[in-house]
CSV table of N, CA, C and O and ligand atoms in Angstrom, one decimal:
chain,number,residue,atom,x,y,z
A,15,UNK,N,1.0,0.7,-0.5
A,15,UNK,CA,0.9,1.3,-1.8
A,15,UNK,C,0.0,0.6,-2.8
A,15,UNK,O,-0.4,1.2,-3.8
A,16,UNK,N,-0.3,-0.3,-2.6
A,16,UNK,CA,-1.3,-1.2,-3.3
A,16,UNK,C,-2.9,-1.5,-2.8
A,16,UNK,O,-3.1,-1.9,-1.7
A,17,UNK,N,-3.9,-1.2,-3.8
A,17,UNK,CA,-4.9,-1.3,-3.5
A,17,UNK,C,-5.9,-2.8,-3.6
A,17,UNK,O,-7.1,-3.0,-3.2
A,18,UNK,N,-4.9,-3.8,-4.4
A,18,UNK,CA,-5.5,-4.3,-4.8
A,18,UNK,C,-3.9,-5.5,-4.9
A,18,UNK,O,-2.9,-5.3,-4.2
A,19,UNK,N,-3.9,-6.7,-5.8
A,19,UNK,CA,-2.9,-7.5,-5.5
A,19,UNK,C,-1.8,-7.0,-6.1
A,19,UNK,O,-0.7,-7.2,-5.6
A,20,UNK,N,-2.0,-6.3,-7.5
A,20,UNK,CA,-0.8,-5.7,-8.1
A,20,UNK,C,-1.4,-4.5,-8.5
A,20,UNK,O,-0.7,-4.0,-9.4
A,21,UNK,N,-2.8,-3.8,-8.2
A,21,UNK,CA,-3.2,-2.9,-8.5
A,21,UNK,C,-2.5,-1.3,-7.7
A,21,UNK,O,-3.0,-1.0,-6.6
A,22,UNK,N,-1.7,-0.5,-8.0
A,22,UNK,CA,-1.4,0.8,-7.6
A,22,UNK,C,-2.2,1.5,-6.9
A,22,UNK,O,-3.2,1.5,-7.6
A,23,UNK,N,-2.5,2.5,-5.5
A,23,UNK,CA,-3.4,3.1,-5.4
A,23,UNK,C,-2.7,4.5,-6.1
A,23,UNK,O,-1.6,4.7,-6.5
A,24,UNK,N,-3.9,5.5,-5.9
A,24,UNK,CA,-3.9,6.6,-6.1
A,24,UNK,C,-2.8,7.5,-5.7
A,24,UNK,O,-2.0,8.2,-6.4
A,25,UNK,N,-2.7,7.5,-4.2
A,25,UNK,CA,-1.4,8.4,-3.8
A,25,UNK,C,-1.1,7.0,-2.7
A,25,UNK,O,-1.7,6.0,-2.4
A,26,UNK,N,0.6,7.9,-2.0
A,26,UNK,CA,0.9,6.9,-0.9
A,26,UNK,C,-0.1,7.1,0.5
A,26,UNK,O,-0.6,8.3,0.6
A,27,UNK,N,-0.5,6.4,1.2
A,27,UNK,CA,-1.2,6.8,2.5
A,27,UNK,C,-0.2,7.3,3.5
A,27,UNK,O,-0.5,7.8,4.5
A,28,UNK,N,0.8,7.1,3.2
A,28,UNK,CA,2.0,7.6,4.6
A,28,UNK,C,2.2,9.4,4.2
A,28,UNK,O,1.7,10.2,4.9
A,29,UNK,N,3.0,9.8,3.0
A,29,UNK,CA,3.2,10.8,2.4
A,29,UNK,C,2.3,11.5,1.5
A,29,UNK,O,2.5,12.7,1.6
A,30,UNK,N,1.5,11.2,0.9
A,30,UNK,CA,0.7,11.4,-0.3
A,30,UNK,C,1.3,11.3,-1.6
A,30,UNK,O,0.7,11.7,-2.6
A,31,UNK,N,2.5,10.8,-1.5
A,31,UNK,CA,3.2,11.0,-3.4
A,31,UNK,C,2.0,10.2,-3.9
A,31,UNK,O,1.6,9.1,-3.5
A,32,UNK,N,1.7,11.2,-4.9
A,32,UNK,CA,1.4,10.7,-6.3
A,32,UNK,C,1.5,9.7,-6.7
A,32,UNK,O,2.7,9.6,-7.1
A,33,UNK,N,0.9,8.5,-6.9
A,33,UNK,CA,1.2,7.4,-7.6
A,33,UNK,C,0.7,7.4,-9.1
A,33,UNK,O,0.8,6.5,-9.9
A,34,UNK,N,0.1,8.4,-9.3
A,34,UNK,CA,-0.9,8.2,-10.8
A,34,UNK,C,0.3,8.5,-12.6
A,34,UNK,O,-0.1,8.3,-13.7
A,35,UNK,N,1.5,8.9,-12.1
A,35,UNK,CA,2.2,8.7,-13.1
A,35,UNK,C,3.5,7.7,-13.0
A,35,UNK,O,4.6,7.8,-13.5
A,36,UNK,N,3.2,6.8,-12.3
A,36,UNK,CA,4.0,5.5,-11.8
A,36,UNK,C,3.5,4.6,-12.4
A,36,UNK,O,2.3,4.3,-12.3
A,37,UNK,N,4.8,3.7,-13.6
A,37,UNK,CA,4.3,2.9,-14.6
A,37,UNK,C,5.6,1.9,-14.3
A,37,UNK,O,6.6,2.3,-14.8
A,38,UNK,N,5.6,0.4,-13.6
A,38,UNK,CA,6.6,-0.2,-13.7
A,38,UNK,C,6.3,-1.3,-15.0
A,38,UNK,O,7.0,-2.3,-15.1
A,39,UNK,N,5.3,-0.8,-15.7
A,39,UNK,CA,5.3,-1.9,-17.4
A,39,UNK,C,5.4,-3.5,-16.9
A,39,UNK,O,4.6,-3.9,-16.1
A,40,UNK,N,6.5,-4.5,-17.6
A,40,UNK,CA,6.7,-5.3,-17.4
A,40,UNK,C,8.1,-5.6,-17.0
A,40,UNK,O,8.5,-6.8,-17.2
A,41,UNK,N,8.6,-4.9,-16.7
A,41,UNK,CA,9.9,-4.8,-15.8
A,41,UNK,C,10.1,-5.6,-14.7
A,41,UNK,O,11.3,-5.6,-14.4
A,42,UNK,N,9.3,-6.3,-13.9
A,42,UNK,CA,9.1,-6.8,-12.4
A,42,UNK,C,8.6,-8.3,-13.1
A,42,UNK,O,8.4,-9.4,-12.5
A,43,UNK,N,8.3,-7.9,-14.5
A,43,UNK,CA,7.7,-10.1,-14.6
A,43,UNK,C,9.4,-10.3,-15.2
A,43,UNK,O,10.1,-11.2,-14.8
A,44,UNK,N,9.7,-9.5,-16.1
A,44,UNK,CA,11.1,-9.7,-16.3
A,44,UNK,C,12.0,-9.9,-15.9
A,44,UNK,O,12.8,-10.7,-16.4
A,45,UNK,N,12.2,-9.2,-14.3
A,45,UNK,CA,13.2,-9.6,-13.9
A,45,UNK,C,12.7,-11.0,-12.8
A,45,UNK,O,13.5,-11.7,-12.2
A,46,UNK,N,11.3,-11.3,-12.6
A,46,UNK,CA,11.4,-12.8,-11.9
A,46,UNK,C,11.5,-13.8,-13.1
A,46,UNK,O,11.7,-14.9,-12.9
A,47,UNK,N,11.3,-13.4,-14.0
A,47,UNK,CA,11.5,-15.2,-15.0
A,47,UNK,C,12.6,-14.8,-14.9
A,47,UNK,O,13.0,-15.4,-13.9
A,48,UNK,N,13.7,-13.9,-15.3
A,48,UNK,CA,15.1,-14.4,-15.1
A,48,UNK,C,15.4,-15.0,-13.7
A,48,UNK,O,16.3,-15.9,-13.6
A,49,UNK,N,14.8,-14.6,-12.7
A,49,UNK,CA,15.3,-14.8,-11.6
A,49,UNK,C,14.8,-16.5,-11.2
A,49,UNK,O,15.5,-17.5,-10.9
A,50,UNK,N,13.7,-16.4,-11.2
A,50,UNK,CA,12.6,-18.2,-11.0
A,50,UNK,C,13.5,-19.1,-11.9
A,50,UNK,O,13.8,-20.2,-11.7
A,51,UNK,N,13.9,-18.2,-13.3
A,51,UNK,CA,13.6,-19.9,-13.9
A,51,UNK,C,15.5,-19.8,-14.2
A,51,UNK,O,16.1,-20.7,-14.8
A,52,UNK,N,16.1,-18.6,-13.6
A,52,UNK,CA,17.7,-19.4,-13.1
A,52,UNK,C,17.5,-21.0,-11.6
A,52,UNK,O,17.9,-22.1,-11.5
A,53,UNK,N,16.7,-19.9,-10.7
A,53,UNK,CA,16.9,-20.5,-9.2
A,53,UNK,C,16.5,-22.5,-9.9
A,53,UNK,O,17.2,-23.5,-9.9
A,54,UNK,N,14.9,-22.2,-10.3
A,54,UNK,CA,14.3,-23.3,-10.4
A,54,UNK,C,14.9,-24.7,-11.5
A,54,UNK,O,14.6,-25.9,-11.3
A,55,UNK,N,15.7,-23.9,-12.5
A,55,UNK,CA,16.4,-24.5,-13.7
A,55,UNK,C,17.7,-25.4,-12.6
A,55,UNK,O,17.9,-26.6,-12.4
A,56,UNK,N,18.3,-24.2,-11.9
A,56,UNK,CA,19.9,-25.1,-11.2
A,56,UNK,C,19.0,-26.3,-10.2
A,56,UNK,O,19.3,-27.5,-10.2
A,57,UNK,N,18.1,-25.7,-9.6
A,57,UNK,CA,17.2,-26.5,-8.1
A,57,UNK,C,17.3,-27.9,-8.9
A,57,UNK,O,18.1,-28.8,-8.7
A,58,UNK,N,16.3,-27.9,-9.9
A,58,UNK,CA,16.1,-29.0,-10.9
A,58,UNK,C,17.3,-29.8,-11.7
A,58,UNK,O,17.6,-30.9,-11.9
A,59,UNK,N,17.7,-28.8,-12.0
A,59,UNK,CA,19.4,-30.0,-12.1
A,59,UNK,C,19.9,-30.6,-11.1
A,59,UNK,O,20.1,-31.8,-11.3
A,60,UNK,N,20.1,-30.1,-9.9
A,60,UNK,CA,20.8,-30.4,-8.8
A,60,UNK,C,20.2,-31.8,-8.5
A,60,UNK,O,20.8,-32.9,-8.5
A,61,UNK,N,18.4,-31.6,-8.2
A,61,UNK,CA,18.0,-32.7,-7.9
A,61,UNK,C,18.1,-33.8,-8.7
A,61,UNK,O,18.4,-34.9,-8.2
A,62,UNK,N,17.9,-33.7,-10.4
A,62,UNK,CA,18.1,-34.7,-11.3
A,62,UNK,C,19.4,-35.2,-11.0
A,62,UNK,O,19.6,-36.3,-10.5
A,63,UNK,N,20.1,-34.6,-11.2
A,63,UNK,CA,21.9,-35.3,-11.2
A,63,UNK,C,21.8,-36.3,-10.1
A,63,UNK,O,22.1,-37.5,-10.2
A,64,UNK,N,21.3,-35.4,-8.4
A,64,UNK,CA,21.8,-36.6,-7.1
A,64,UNK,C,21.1,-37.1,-6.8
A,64,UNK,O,21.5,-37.6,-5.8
A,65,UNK,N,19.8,-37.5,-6.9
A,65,UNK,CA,18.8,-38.5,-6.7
A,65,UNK,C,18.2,-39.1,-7.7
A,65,UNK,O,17.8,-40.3,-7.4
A,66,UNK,N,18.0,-38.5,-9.1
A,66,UNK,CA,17.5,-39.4,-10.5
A,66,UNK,C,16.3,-39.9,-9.6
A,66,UNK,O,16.2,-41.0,-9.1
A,67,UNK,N,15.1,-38.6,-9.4
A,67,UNK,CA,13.7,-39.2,-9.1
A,67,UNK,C,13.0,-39.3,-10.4
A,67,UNK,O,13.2,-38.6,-11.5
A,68,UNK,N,12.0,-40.2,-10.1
A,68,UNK,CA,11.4,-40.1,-11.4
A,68,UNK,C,10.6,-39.2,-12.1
A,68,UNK,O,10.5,-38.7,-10.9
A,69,UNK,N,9.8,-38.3,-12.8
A,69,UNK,CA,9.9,-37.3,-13.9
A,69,UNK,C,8.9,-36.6,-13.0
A,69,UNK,O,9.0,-35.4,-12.7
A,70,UNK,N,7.7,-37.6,-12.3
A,70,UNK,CA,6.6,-37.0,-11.8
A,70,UNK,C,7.0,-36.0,-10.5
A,70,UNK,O,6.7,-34.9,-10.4
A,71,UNK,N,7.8,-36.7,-9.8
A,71,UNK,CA,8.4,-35.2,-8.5
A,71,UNK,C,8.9,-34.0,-8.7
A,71,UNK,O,8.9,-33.2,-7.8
A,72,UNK,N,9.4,-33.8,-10.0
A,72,UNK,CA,10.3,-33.1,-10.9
A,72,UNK,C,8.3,-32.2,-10.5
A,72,UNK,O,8.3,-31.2,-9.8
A,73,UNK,N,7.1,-32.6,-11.2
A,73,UNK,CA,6.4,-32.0,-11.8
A,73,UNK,C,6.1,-31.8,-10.0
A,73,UNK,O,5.7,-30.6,-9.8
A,74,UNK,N,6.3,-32.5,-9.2
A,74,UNK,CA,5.5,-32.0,-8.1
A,74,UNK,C,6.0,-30.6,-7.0
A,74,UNK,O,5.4,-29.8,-6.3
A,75,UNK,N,7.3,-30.9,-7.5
A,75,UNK,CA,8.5,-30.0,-6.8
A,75,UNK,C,7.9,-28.6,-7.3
A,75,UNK,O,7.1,-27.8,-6.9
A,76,UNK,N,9.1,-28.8,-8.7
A,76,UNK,CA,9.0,-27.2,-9.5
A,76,UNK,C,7.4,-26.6,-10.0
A,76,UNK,O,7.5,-25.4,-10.3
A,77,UNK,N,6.4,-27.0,-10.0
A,77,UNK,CA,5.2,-26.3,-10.5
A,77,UNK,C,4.8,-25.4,-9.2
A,77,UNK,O,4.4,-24.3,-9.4
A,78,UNK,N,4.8,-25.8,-7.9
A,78,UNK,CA,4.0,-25.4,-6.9
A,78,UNK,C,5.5,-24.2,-7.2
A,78,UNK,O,5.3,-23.0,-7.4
A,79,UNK,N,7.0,-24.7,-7.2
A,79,UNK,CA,7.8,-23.6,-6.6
A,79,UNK,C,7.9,-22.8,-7.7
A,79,UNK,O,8.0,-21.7,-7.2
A,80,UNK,N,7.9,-22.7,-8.6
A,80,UNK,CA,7.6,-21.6,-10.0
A,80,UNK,C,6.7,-20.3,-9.7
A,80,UNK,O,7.0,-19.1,-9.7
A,81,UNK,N,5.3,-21.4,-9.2
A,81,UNK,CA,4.1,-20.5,-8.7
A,81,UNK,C,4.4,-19.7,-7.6
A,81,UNK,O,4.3,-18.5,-7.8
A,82,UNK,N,4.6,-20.0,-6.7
A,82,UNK,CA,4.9,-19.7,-5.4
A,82,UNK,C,5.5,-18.3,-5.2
A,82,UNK,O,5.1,-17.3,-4.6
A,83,UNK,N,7.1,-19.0,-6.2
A,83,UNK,CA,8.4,-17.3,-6.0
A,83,UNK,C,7.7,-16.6,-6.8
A,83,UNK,O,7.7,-15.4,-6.4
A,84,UNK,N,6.8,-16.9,-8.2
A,84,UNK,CA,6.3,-15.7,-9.4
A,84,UNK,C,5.6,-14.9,-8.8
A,84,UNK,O,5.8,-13.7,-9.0
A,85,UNK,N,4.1,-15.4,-7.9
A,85,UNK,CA,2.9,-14.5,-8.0
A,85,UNK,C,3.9,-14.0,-6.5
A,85,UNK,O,4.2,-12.8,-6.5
A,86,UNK,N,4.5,-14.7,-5.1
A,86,UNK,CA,5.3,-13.8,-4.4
A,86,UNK,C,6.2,-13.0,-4.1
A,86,UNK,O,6.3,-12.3,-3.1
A,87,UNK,N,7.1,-13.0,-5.5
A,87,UNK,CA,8.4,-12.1,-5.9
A,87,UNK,C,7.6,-10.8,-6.5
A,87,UNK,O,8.2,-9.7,-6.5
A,88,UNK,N,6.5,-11.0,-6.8
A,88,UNK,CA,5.6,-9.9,-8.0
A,88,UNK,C,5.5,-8.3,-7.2
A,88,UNK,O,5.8,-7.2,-7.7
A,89,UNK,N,5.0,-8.4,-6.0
A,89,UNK,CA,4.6,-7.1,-5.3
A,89,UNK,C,6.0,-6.4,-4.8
A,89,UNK,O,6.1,-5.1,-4.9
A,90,UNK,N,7.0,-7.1,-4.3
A,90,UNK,CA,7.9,-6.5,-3.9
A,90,UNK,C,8.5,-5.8,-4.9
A,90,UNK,O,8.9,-4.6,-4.6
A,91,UNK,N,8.8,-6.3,-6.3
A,91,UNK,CA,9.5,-6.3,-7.3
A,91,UNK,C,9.4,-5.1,-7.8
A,91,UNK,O,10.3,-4.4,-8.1
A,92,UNK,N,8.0,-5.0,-8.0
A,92,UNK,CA,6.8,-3.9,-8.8
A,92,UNK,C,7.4,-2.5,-8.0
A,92,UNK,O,7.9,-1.6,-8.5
A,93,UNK,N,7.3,-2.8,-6.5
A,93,UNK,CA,7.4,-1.8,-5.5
A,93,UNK,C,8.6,-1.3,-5.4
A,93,UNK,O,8.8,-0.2,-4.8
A,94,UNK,N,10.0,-2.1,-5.9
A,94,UNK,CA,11.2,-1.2,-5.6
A,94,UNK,C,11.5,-0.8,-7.3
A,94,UNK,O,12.5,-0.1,-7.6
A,95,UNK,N,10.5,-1.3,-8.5
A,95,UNK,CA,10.4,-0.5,-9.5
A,95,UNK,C,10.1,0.9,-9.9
A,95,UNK,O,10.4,1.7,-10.8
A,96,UNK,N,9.1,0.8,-8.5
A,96,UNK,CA,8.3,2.6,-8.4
A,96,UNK,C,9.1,3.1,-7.6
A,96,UNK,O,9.3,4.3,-7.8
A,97,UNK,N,9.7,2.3,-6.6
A,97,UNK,CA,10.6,3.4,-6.4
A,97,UNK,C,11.8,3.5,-6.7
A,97,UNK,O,12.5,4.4,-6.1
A,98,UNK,N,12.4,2.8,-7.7
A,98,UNK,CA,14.0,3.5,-8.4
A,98,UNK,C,13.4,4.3,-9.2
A,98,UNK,O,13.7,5.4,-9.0
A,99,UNK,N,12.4,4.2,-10.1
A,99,UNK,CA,11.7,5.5,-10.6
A,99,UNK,C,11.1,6.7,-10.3
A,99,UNK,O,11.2,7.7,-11.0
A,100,UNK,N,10.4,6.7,-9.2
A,100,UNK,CA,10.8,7.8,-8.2
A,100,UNK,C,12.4,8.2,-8.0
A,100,UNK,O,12.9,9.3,-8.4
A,101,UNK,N,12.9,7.4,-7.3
A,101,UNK,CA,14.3,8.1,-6.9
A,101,UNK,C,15.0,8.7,-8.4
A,101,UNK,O,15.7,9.7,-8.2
A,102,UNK,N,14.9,8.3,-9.6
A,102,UNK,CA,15.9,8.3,-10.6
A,102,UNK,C,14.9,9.4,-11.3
A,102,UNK,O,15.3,9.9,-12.4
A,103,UNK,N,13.9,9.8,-10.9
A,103,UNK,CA,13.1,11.0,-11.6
A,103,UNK,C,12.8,10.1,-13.2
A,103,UNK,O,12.9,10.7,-14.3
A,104,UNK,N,12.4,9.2,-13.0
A,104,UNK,CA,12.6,8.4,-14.7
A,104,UNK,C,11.0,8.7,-15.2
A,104,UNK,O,10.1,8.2,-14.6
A,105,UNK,N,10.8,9.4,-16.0
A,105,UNK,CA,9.3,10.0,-16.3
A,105,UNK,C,9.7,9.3,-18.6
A,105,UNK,O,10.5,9.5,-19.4
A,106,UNK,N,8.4,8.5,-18.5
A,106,UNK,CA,8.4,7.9,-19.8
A,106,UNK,C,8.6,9.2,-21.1
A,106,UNK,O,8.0,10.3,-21.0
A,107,UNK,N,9.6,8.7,-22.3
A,107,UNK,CA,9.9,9.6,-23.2
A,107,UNK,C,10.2,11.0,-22.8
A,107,UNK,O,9.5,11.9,-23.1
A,108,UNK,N,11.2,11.0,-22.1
A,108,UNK,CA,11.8,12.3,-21.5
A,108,UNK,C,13.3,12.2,-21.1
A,108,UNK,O,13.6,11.2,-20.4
A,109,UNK,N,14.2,13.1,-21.5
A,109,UNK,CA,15.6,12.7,-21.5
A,109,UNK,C,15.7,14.5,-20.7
A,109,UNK,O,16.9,14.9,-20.8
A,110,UNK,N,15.0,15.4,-20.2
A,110,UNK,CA,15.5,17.0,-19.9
A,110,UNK,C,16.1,16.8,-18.6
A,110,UNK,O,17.1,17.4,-18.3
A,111,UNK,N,15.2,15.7,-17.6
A,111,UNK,CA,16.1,15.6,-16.6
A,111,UNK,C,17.1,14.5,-16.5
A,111,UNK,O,16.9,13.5,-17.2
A,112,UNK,N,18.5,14.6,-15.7
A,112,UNK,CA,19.4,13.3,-15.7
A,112,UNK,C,20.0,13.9,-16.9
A,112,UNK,O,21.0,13.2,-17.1
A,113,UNK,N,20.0,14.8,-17.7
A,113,UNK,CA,21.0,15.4,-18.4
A,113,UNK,C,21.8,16.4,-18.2
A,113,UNK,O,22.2,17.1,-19.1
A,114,UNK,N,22.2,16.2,-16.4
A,114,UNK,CA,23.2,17.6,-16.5
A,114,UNK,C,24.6,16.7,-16.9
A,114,UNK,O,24.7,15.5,-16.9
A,115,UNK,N,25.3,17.5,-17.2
A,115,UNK,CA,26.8,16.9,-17.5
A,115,UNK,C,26.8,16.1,-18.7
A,115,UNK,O,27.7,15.2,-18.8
A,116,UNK,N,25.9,16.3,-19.8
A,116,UNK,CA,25.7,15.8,-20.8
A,116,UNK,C,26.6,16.8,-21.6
A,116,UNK,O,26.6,18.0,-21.3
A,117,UNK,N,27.3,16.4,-22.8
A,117,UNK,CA,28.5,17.4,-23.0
A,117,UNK,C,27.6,17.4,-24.6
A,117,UNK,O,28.4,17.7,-25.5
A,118,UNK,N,26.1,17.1,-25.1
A,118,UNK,CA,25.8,16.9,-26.2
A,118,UNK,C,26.2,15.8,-27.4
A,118,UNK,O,25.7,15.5,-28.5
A,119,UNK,N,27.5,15.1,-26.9
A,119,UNK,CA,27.8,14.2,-28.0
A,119,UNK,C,26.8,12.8,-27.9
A,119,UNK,O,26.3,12.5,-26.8
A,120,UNK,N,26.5,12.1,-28.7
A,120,UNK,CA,25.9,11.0,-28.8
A,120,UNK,C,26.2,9.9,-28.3
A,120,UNK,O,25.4,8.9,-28.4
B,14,ZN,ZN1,4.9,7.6,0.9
């Protein structure tokens, strides 16, 4: 589904859906900083507390692993973005679909 590293192509090559009104925003950097900098924050405690290495491994450890899970968590992330929005019909500033059983109260 990608033409490029986080570039969208045009349609799918398997089906042809449409990819041209598929917008996962910043939803997929979002949910990896929550996710990187829980994993990498506890990793980094863990190590500090039971070995007390000194500051520089700390920098050698966590920079490469920050990098690593961000730019490799990025494509998957993006991709099950487009598709809960596919599946959920989620089309930007539009509330007509996903409103059956809406009884009008606020
Ligand atoms: Zn497809």
């Amino acid at each position: 589904m990608y033409k490029g590293f986080l570039t969208v192509d045009t349609a799918c090559n398997q089906c042809g859906l449409d990819y041209e009104k598929v917008d996962s925003g910043d939803g997929p950097a979002v949910f990896i900083i929550l996710i990187v900098g829980f994993i990498v924050t506890f990793a980094a405690l863990f190590v500090e507390t039971t070995f007390k290495p000194p500051y520089w491994v700390h920098v050698v450890l966590w920079g490469p692993c920050i990098l690593g899970l961000s730019i490799g968590l990025l494509r998957p992330f993006k991709a099950t973005l487009i598709a809960l929005q596919y599946r959920h019909s989620a089309v930007e500033g539009s509330v007509e679909s996903g409103a059956q059983g809406d009884d009008g109260e606020p």
